[in-house]
Amino acid sequence: MELCGAKRLGYFGRSQFYIALKLVAVAQSGFPLRVESINTVKDLPLPRFVASKNEQESRHAASYSSDSENQGSYSGVIPPPPGRGQVKKGSISHDTVQPRTSADPQEPASPVVSPQQSPPTSPHTWRKHNRHPSGGNSERPLAGPGPFWSPFGEAQSGSSAGDAVWSGHSPPPPQENWVSFADTPPTSTLLTMHPASVQDQTTVRTVASATTANEIRRQSSSYDDPWKITDEQRQYYVNQFKTIQPDLNGFIPGSAAKEFFTKSKLPILELSHIWELSDFDKDGALTLDEFCAAFHLVVARKNGYDLPEKLPESLMPKLIDLEDSADVGDQPGEVGYSGSPAEAPPSKSPSMPSLNQTWPELNQSSEWETFSERSSSSQTLTQFDSNIAPADPDTAIVHPVPIRMTPSKIHMQEMELKRTGSDHTNPTSPLLVKPSDLSEENKINSSVKFASANTVGQQQAGVVAHPPAVPPRPQPSQAPGPAVHRPVDADGLVTHTSTSPQQIPEQPNFADFSQFEVFAASNVNEEQDDEAEKHPEVLSVEKASDPAGSLRVAKTDSKIEEKTAASAPANVSKGTTPLAPPPKPVRRRLKSEDELRPEVDEHTQKTGVLAAVLASQPSIPRSVGKDKKAIQASIRRNKETNTVLARLNSELQQQLKDVLEERISLEVQLEQLRPFSHL
Amino acid sequence: MAVCVAVIAKENYPLYIRSTPTENELKFHYMVHTSLDVVDEKVSAMGKALVDQRELYLGLLYPTEDYKVYGYVTNSKVKFVMVVDSSNTALRDNEIRSMFRKLHNSYTDVMCNPFYNPGDRIQSSGNLGISLSCRAFDTMVTSMMIQVC
């Protein structure tokens, strides 16, 4: 105790606490209790706080009377946890971690302050912070999983021991695990009941010494990131999750979570705050990730950490993980495809490296969706199988993408419209959009909602980037092409609108295969195949995207995204594309083939022109610089796409409003005509 | 540009009421209170309980010389009342609807928090933690008062 300097301060400050804990650990590990031992023995095992152990400790400490912490001053079995809890409360005011070692010099071997002094202070402080769970962890860094459990367990045991010491006040609380919040009430109750008992002081001392060491140790290791969940903690949280919800992929409903976290004795406001931080998707239920984040925040709060305003990075649930089908499951409903995300990512990722590196996330997600739609095309899959190179860094970026993917439907649609329009994008896209709007108003409504997503920008950028890239080269050919395309597309829209969404995917597949045949003939390069696939997808998506409903839009969007991403870099930069020249001609051919579908003649013309243009293109040497240019180009494209999409969005919203007004007027008329049946 | 936004619970007590502080707030409170009768009248006049967007939006409840009062009721009979300034260029009906939709969304976010008991006041001031969704709700209302959504 003297070492802790608690006497001097009159209560167990945090640093004293830490030192006390450390000394306890030292004592437990058999080292002589000295001030220096704290510093020298770095790898102190966590002090084991068990009721009996504490006794031993206290006796053990008592043997070291000199300048070692006077743990022996305990009159009896001193429950460390309660005292520690008290001390913690007292030291909770110290938010900053004080250097542990500095506490040592502070501790002159001062005579033990009168026992009456320390108990009053600590109980007072403790009572002030009574909200925090007694026996909970002190402001120990979260990095130490052991401390959490052991202190809590100690708290339990301590409280029980304390109860025993305290003349039969109440039955000792069952020694349970920390997480069993049910125990905390008895503990806190007990502690509340005996704040001023003499045992408190000893308790405080014991706890202080016991926990200080732990805290010291923990503090040193937790500076890196207090919000990071260690493996032990994570395992703990997962176990707790299982007690509530056996299915690890399932949800914990809000009510169950509320009960669980209420047991932590945190104030409701804080729990509400924690909930809002951790319920990432705002669905009123907690997934495993969200639950771990919430639990971690509770632990942090109990230790005295202030709650952040927004969720720390390390606690964010991984929304999109290519390998995590659960996340995919969240999206499919919106995306509207029953595709197999599992097979999509692997097949997509191979193609990604060959694609524009700047949009890995877009590509991944778009490929994802695309593949799900094209899962039937085994040819595609086989082609990619050999090139499975999951871009791990990309996956990290992926997680925002899926959310964007959902809105991408309409964006993809618009992107495709723009692609077809290229220079004529502006005039054509409204035209193309309008028919689809009229025909599939509902779908557009939903897709309009999606349009506001930020992913549009990226996708659109890709798309927009594509048209600018395309026009320069096949300008002459494209001029007639888009013009021809548009009427064809308009017709296609009319026809497509009538087609069911299921039919639409078939078209791309159909187109893809035709493209593949062409490609197979012309390309040997797998990379080219990838791009070829993308092109057919994009092109076919173009066709299909016009009439696309919301369901289709998602699929096509993903495809378009890929295509755009794939083709954009290839098409756009004559000097910036990292792609080899061969893919470009192939792409051109695909494109021209796609156009050939609606109009043979003009497409052949265009094809010729395109081929000529492509052939005239100098081969683009690959270099790192190209990537940068590609990135810049893609950024430019994204921005352009963004603006176009924004305009489309406003137009669609206006249409939506108009339609709603019509509906309202019709309903009013209906009601007027309806016989009065009320009142 | 709303000058007063109020959220009334099913039992007709206010969960949240906020007005631009320039005017006499009591007047707005009184207007909201009187509008509840109109809301009840419109709700009962609905007839069968169709649940669609239109029936949630009640429209103009009643106009006064300076203000217009719009109403919106949710499926759980929680009412949103909004008072707008008549001097503003008449806000389009769609804009009012969109404002109510945003209100509804923010209110749903507040509701989603299991620690929020339905029937509690939506207050964003707390001693320790500030409920994020309440704050978001507040912010949204502020934005509605500042600009036309």
Short mmCIF file of C-alpha atoms in Angstrom, two decimals, chain A residues 131 254-255 257-259 261-262 267-273 275-277 279 282-284 301 309 654 657-658 660-661 663-664 667-668 671 674 678-679, chain B residues 44-48 50 52-55 92-95 97-98 101 109-110 112-117 123 125-135:
data_model
loop_
_atom_site.label_atom_id
_atom_site.label_comp_id
_atom_site.label_asym_id
_atom_site.label_seq_id
_atom_site.Cartn_x
_atom_site.Cartn_y
_atom_site.Cartn_z
CA ARG A 131 -23.18 3.70 -12.11
CA GLY A 254 -33.29 -5.53 -30.14
CA SER A 255 -35.24 -6.56 -27.10
CA ALA A 257 -29.88 -7.16 -26.75
CA LYS A 258 -31.45 -4.50 -24.62
CA GLU A 259 -31.90 -6.88 -21.75
CA PHE A 261 -26.76 -4.81 -22.13
CA THR A 262 -28.95 -3.44 -19.44
CA PRO A 267 -27.03 4.27 -17.93
CA ILE A 268 -29.71 3.90 -20.50
CA LEU A 269 -28.52 6.93 -22.39
CA GLU A 270 -25.11 5.44 -22.83
CA LEU A 271 -26.55 2.12 -23.84
CA SER A 272 -28.70 3.90 -26.33
CA HIS A 273 -25.67 5.65 -27.66
CA TRP A 275 -26.62 0.82 -29.70
CA GLU A 276 -26.77 3.51 -32.26
CA LEU A 277 -23.08 3.26 -32.82
CA ASP A 279 -26.22 -1.10 -35.12
CA LYS A 282 -30.01 0.24 -38.53
CA ASP A 283 -32.18 -2.78 -38.63
CA GLY A 284 -32.94 -3.02 -34.95
CA ARG A 301 -17.33 2.50 -21.15
CA GLU A 309 -19.17 9.98 -31.61
CA GLN A 654 -39.88 15.07 -60.96
CA LYS A 657 -43.83 13.57 -58.17
CA ASP A 658 -46.01 14.06 -61.15
CA LEU A 660 -47.89 10.73 -57.41
CA GLU A 661 -49.97 13.78 -57.96
CA ARG A 663 -52.48 9.18 -58.34
CA ILE A 664 -53.66 11.43 -55.58
CA GLU A 667 -57.88 8.61 -55.51
CA VAL A 668 -59.65 11.78 -54.52
CA GLU A 671 -63.39 8.72 -52.82
CA ARG A 674 -67.59 6.26 -53.28
CA HIS A 678 -68.52 6.40 -42.76
CA LEU A 679 -70.15 8.15 -39.88
CA SER B 44 -61.77 9.08 -38.88
CA ALA B 45 -62.91 10.22 -42.26
CA MET B 46 -60.46 7.91 -43.89
CA GLY B 47 -62.78 5.03 -43.62
CA LYS B 48 -61.08 1.75 -43.97
CA LEU B 50 -55.71 1.60 -45.94
CA ASP B 52 -50.47 3.63 -48.18
CA GLN B 53 -48.46 6.73 -48.46
CA ARG B 54 -51.30 8.94 -49.30
CA GLU B 55 -53.29 8.13 -46.29
CA ARG B 92 -45.46 22.43 -53.31
CA ASP B 93 -47.41 19.59 -51.91
CA ASN B 94 -44.67 17.22 -52.91
CA GLU B 95 -42.17 19.13 -50.92
CA ARG B 97 -44.65 15.24 -48.44
CA SER B 98 -40.95 14.77 -48.77
CA ARG B 101 -41.15 11.42 -45.26
CA ASP B 109 -34.40 5.63 -36.61
CA VAL B 110 -35.15 6.89 -33.16
CA CYS B 112 -35.17 1.44 -33.82
CA ASN B 113 -33.08 1.95 -30.77
CA PRO B 114 -34.32 -0.66 -28.34
CA PHE B 115 -33.37 1.57 -25.47
CA TYR B 116 -35.86 4.13 -26.56
CA ASN B 117 -39.20 3.43 -25.02
CA GLN B 123 -34.77 14.69 -26.36
CA SER B 125 -29.85 16.25 -24.29
CA GLY B 126 -28.61 13.82 -21.72
CA ASN B 127 -26.18 13.90 -18.92
CA LEU B 128 -23.79 11.38 -20.33
CA GLY B 129 -24.58 10.01 -23.68
CA ILE B 130 -26.55 11.80 -26.27
CA SER B 131 -28.73 9.56 -28.27
CA LEU B 132 -27.40 9.69 -31.75
CA SER B 133 -30.67 9.20 -33.44
CA CYS B 134 -32.31 11.87 -31.35
CA ARG B 135 -29.58 14.20 -32.34
#
